[in-house]
mmCIF file of C-alpha atoms and ligand atoms in Angstrom:
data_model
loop_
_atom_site.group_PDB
_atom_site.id
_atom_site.type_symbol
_atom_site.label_atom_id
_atom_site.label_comp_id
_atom_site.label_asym_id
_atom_site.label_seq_id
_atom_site.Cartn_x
_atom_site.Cartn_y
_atom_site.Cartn_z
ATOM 1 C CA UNK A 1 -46.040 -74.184 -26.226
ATOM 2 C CA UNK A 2 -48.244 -76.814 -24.835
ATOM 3 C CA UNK A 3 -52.171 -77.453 -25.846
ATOM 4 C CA UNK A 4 -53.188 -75.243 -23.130
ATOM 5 C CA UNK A 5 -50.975 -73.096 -21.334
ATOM 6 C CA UNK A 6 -51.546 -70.942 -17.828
ATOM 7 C CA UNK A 7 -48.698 -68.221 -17.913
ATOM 8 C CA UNK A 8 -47.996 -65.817 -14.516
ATOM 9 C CA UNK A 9 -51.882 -65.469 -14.000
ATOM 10 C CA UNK A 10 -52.147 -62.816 -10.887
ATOM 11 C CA UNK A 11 -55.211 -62.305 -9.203
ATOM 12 C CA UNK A 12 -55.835 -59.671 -6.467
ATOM 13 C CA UNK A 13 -59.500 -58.986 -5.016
ATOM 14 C CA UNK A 14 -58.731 -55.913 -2.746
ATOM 15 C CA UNK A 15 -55.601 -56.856 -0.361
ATOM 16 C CA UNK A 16 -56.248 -60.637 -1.281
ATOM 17 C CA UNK A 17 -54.314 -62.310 -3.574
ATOM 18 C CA UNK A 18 -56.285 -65.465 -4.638
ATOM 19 C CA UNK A 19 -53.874 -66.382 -7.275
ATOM 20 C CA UNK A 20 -49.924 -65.455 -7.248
ATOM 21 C CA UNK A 21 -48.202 -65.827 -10.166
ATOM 22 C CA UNK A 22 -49.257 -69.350 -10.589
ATOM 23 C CA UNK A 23 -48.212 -71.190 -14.283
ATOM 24 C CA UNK A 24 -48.748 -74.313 -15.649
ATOM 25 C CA UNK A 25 -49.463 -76.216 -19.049
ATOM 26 C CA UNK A 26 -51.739 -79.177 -19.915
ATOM 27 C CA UNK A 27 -51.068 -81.497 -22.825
ATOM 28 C CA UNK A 28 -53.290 -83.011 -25.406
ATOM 29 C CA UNK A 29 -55.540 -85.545 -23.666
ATOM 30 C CA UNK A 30 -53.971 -85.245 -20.380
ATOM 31 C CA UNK A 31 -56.274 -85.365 -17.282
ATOM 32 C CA UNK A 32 -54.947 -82.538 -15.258
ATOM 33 C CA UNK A 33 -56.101 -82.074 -11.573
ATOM 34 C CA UNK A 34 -55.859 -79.220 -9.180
ATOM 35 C CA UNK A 35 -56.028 -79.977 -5.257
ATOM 36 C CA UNK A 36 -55.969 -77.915 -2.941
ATOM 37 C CA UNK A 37 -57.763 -76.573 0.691
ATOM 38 C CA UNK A 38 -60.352 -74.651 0.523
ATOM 39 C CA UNK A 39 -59.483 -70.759 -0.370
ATOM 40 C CA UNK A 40 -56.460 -71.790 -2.676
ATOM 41 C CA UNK A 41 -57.956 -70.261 -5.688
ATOM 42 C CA UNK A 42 -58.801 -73.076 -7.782
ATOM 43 C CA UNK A 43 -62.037 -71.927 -8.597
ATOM 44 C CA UNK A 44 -60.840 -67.855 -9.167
ATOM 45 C CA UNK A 45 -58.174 -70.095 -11.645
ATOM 46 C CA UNK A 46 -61.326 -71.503 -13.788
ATOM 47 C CA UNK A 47 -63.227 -68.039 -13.530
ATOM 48 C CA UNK A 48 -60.042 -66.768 -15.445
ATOM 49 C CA UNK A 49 -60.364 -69.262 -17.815
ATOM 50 C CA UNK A 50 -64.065 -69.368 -18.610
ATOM 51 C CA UNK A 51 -63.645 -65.318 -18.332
ATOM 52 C CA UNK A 52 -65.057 -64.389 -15.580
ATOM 53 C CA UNK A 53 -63.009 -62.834 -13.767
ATOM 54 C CA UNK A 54 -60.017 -60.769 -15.732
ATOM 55 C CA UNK A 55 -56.493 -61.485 -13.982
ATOM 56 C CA UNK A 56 -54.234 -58.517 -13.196
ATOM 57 C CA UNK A 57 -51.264 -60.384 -14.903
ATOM 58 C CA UNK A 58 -50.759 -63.046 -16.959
ATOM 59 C CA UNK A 59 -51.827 -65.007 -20.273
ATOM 60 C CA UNK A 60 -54.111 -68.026 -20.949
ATOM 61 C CA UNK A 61 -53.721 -69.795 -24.248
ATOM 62 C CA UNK A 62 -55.698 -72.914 -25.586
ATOM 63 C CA UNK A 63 -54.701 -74.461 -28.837
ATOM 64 C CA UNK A 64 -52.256 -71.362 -30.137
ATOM 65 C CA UNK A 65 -55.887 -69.016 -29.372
ATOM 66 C CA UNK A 66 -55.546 -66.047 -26.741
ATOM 67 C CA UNK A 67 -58.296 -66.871 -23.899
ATOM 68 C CA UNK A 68 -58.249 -63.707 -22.081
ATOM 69 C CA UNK A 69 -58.716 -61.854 -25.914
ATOM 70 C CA UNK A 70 -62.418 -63.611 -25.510
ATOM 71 C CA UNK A 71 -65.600 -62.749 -24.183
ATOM 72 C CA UNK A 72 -67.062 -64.936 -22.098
ATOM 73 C CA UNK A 73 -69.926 -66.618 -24.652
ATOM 74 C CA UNK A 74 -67.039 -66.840 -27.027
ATOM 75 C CA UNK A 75 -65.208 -69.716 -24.673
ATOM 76 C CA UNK A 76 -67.226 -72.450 -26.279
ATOM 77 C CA UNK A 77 -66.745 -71.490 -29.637
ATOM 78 C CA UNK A 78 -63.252 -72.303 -29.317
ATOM 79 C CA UNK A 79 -63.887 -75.592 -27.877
ATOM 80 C CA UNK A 80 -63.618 -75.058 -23.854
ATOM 81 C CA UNK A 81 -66.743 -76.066 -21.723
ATOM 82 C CA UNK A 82 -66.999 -76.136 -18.167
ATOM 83 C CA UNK A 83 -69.250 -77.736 -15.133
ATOM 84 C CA UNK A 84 -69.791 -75.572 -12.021
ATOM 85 C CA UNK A 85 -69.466 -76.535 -8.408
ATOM 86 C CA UNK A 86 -72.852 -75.309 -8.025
ATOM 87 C CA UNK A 87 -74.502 -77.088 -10.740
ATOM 88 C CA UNK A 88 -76.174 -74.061 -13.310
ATOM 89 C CA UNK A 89 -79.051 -75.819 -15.040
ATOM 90 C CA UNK A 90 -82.554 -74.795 -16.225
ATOM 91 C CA UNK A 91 -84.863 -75.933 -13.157
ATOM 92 C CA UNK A 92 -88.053 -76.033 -14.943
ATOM 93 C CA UNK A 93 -86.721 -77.590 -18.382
ATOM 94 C CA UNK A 94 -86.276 -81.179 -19.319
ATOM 95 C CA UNK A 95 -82.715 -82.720 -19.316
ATOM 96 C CA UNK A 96 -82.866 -82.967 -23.014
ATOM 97 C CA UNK A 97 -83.982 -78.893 -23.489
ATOM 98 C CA UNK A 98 -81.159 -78.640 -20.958
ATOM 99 C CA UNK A 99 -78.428 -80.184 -23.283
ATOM 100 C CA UNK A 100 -80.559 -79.093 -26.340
ATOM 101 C CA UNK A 101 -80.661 -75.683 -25.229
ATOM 102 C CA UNK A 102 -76.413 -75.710 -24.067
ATOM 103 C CA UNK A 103 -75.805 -76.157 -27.766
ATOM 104 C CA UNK A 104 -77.276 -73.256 -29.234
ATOM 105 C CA UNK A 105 -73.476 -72.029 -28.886
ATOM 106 C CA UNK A 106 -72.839 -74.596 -32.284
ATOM 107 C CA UNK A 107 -75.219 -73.392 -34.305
ATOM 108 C CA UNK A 108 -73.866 -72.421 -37.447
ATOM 109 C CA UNK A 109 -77.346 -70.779 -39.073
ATOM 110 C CA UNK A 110 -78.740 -67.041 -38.438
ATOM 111 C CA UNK A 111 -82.224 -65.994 -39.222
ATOM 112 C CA UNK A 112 -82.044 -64.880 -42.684
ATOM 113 C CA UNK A 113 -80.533 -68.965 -43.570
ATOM 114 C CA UNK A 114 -83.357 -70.309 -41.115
ATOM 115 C CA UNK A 115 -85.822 -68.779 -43.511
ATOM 116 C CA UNK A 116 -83.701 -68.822 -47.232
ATOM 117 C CA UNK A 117 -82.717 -72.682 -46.497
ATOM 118 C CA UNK A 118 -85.073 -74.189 -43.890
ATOM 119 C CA UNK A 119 -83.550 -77.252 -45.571
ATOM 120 C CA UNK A 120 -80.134 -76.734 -44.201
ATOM 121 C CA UNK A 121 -81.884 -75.549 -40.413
ATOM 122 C CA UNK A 122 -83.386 -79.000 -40.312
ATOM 123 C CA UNK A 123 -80.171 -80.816 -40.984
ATOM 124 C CA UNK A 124 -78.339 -78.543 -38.104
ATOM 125 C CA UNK A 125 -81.720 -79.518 -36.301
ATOM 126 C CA UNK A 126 -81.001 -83.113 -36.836
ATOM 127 C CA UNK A 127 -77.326 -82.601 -35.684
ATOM 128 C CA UNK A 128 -78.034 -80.986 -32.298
ATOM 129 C CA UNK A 129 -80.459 -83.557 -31.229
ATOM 130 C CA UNK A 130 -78.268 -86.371 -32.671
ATOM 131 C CA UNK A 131 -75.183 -85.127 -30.668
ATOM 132 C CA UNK A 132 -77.332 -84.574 -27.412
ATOM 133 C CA UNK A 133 -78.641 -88.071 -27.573
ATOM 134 C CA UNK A 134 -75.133 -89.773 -28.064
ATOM 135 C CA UNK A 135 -74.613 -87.706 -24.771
ATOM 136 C CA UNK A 136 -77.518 -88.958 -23.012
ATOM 137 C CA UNK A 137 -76.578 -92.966 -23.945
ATOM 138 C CA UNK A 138 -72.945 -92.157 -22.697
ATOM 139 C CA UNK A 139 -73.798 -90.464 -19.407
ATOM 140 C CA UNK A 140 -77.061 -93.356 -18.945
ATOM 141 C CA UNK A 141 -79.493 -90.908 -18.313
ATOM 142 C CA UNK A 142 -82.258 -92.429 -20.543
ATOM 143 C CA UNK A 143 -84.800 -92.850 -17.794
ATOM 144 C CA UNK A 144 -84.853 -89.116 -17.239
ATOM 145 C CA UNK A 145 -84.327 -86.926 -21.073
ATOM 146 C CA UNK A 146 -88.228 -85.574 -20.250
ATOM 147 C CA UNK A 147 -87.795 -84.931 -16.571
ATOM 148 C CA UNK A 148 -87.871 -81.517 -14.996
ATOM 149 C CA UNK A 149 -84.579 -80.529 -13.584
ATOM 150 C CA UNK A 150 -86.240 -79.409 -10.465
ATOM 151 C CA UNK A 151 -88.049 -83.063 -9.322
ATOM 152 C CA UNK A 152 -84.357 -84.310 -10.140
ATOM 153 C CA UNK A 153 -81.946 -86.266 -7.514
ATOM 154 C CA UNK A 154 -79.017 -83.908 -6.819
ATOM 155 C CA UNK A 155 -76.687 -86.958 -7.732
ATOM 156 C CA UNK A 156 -78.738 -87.361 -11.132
ATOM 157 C CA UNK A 157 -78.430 -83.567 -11.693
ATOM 158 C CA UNK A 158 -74.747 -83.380 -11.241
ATOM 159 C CA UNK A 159 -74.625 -86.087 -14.065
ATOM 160 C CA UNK A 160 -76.925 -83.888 -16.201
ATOM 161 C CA UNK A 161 -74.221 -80.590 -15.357
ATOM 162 C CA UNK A 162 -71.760 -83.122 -16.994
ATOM 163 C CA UNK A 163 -73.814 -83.290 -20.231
ATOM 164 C CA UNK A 164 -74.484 -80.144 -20.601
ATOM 165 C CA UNK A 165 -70.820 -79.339 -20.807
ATOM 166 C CA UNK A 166 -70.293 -83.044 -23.144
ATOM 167 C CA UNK A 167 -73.326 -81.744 -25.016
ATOM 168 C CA UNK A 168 -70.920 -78.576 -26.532
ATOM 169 C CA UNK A 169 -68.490 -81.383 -28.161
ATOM 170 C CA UNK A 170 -65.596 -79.456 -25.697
ATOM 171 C CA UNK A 171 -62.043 -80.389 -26.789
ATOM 172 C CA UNK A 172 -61.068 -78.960 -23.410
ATOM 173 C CA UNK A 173 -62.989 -79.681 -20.455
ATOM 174 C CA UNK A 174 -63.115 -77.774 -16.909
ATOM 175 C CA UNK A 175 -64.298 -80.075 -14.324
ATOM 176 C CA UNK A 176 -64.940 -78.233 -11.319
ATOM 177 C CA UNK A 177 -65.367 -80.955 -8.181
ATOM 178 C CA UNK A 178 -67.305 -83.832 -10.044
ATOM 179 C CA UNK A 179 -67.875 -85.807 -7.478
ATOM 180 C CA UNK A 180 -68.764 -83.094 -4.156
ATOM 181 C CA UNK A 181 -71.571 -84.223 -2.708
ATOM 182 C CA UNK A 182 -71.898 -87.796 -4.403
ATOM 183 C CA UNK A 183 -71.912 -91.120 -2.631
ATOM 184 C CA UNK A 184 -69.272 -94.019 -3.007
ATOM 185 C CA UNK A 185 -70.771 -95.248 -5.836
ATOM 186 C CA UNK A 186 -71.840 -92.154 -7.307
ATOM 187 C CA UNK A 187 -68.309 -91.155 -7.727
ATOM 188 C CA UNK A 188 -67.064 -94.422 -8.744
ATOM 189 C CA UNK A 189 -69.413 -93.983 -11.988
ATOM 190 C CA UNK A 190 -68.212 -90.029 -12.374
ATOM 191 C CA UNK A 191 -64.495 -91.866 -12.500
ATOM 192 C CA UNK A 192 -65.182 -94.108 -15.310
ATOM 193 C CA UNK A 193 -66.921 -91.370 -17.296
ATOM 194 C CA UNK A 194 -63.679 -89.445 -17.238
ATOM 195 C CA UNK A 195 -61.803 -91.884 -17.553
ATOM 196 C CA UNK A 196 -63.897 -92.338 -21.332
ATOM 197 C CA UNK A 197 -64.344 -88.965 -21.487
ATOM 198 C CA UNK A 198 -60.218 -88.896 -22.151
ATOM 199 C CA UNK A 199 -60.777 -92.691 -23.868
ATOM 200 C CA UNK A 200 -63.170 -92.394 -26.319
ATOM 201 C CA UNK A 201 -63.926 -88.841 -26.765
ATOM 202 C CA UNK A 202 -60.205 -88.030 -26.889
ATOM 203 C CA UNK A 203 -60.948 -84.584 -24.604
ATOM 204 C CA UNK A 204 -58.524 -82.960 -22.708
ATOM 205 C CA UNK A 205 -59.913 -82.661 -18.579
ATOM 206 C CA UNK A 206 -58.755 -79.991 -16.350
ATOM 207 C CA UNK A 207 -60.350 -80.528 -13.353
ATOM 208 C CA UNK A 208 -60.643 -79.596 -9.427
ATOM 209 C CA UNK A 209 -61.134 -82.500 -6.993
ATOM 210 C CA UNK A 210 -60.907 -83.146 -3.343
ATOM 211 C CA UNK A 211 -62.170 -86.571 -3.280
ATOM 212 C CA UNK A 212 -58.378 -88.018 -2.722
ATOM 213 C CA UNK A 213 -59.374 -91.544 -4.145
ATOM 214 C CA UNK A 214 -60.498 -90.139 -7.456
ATOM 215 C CA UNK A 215 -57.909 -87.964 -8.370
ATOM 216 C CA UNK A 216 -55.336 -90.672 -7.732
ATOM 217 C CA UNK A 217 -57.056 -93.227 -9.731
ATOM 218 C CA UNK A 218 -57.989 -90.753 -12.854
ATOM 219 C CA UNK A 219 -55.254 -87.739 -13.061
ATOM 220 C CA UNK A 220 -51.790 -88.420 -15.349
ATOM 221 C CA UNK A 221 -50.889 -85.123 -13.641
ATOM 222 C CA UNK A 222 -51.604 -83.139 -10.411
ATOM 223 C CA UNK A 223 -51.082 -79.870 -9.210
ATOM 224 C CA UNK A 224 -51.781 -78.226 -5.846
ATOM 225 C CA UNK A 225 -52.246 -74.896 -4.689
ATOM 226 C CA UNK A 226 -52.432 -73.153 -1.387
ATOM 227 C CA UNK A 227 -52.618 -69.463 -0.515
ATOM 228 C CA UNK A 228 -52.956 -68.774 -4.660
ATOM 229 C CA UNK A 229 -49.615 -70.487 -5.054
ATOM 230 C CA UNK A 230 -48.294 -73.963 -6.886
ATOM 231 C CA UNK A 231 -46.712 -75.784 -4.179
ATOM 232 C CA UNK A 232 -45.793 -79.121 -5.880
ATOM 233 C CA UNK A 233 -46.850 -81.037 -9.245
ATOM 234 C CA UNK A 234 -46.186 -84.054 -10.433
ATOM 235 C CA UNK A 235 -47.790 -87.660 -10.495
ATOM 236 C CA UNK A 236 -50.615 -88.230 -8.069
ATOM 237 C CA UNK A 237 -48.621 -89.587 -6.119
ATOM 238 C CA UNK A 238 -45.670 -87.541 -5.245
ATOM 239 C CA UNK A 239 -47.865 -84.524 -5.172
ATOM 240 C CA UNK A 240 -50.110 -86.363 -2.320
ATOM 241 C CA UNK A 241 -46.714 -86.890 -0.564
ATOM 242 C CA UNK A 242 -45.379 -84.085 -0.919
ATOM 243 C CA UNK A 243 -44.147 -82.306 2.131
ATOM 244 C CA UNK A 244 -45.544 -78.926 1.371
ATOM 245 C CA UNK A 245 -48.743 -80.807 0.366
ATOM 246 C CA UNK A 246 -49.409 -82.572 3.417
ATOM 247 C CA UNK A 247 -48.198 -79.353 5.148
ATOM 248 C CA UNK A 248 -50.966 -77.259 3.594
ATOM 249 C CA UNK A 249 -53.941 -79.794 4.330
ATOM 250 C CA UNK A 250 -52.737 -80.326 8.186
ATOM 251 C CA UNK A 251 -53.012 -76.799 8.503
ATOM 252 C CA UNK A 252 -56.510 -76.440 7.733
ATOM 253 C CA UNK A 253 -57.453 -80.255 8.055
ATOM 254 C CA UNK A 254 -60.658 -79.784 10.277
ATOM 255 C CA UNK A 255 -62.069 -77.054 7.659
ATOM 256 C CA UNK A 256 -61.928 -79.489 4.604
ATOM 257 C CA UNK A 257 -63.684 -82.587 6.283
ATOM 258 C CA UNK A 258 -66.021 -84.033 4.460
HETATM 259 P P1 ADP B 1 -61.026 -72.346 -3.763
HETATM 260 O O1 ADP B 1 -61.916 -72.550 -4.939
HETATM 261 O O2 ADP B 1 -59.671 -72.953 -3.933
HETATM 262 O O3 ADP B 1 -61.652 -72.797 -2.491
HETATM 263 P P2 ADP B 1 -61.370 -69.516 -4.343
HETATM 264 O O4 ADP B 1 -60.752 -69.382 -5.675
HETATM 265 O O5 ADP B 1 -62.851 -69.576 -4.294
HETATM 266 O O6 ADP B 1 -60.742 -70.784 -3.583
HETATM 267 O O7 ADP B 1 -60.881 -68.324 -3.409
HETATM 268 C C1 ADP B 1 -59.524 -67.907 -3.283
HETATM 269 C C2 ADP B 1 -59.429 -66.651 -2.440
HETATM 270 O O8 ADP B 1 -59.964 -65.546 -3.156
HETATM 271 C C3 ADP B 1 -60.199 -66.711 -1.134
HETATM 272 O O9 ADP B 1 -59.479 -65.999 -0.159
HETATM 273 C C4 ADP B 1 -61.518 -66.026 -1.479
HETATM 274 O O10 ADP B 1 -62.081 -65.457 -0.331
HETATM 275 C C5 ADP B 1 -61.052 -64.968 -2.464
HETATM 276 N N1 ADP B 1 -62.100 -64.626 -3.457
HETATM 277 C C6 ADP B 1 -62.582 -65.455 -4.418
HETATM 278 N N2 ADP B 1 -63.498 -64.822 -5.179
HETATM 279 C C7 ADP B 1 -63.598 -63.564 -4.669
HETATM 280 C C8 ADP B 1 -64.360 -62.391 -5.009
HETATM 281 N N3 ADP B 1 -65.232 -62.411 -6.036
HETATM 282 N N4 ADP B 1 -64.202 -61.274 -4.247
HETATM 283 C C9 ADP B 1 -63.323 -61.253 -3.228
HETATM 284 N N5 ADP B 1 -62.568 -62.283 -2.856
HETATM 285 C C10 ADP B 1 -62.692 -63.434 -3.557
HETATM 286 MG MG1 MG B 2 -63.859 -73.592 -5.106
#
């Protein structure tokens, strides 16, 4: 048994089947990207995992704990937080309520201790904001903790979807595309943080990518999928030369032009 294992995981939405029997495992501290064209199922795969969506077959397990035994709100509690490719923040909070509010999932008191040991609550307090600032150094996004999300830079927000999944203290991350819609240098500076994010937090990233350049220069490990099935894995780069691989993208080259 791996850290976090994928087993068989079947998903069929009418006649469709987005994901077909598709297994794999991720080891401790292992950056671990999925490519793939568009309609492959990589984000169905991390709707299994964050619970979303409930697979006909198959089993998800992270760190010897049954994911698919969870409820959805129960994910973080076990240490798994995720980003979304559509960026799910609070428009008209600040980016520190935003990463304040993302851990209310850690807190440990309930309203009877909030009133019996308001001592304690302010600790926890403490804690929570202590935690979200160490995210807001890491990520650089000093200049904007009191800004509204909705007068925000959709490059500065994507950042800010990034620490609100840092802000959980995840010990398995779900990345899903980091860097769409980013410039050069944008991306360049998602890169590095994932590259610390494995560094110096010591997380474990699963992540879906299309940006070529970045997956090659971050990922130990790489998997692709087409039509809900793994066609190759292996290092970056014998999965981007893989036959099959370069197969799948040809086909549907046009579509995934950015
Ligand atoms: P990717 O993220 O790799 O682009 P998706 O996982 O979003 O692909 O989609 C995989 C396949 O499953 C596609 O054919 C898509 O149309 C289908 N699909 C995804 N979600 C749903 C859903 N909620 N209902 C019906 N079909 C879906
Ligand atoms: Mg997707």
């Amino acid at each position: 048994m791996s850290y976090f294992d994928v087993n068989n995981i079947t998903v069929a939405f009418g006649g469709v089947r987005a994901l077909n029997d598709v297994s794999f495992s991720v080891n401790q501290n292992e950056i671990f990207t999925i490519i793939g064209p568009n309609g492959a199922g990589k984000s169905t795969l991390f709707n299994v995992i964050s619970r979303i969506y409930q697979p006909n077959n198959g089993n998800v397990v992270f760190d010897g704990k049954d994911v698919l035994n969870l409820k959805a709100h129960q994910i973080s509690q076990i240490g798994i937080a995720r980003t979304f490719q559509n960026i799910e923040l609070f428009e008209q909070a600040s980016v520190l309520q935003n990463l304040l509010v993302a851990r209310q999932t850690h807190r440990r008191s309930n309203p009877v201790s909030e009133i019996l040991f308001s001592q304690f609550v302010k600790k926890e307090e403490y804690r929570h904001r202590l935690e979200v600032e160490k995210v807001i150094d890491f990520l650089d996004l000093q200049a904007y903790r009191q800004k509204f999300i909705s007068g925000l830079p959709y490059g500065v927000r994507k950042v800010v979807e990034l620490g609100r999944a840092l802000s959980i203290e995840p010990k398995l991350l779900l990345l899903d595309e980091p860097a769409s819609g980013l410039s050069v240098e944008e991306t360049q500076d998602v890169a590095f943080w994932i590259e610390d994010i494995k560094k110096v937090m010591g997380i474990t990233v699963l992540m879906v990518e299309h940006d070529m350049h970045l997956v090659t220069s971050v990922s130990d490990r790489v998997m692709a999928l087409a039509d809900g099935k793994k066609l190759a894995m292996g290092s970056p780069e014998e999965v981007k030369n893989h036959p099959a691989v370069i197969e799948a993208y040809l086909g549907v080259s046009e579509e995934n032009e950015k």
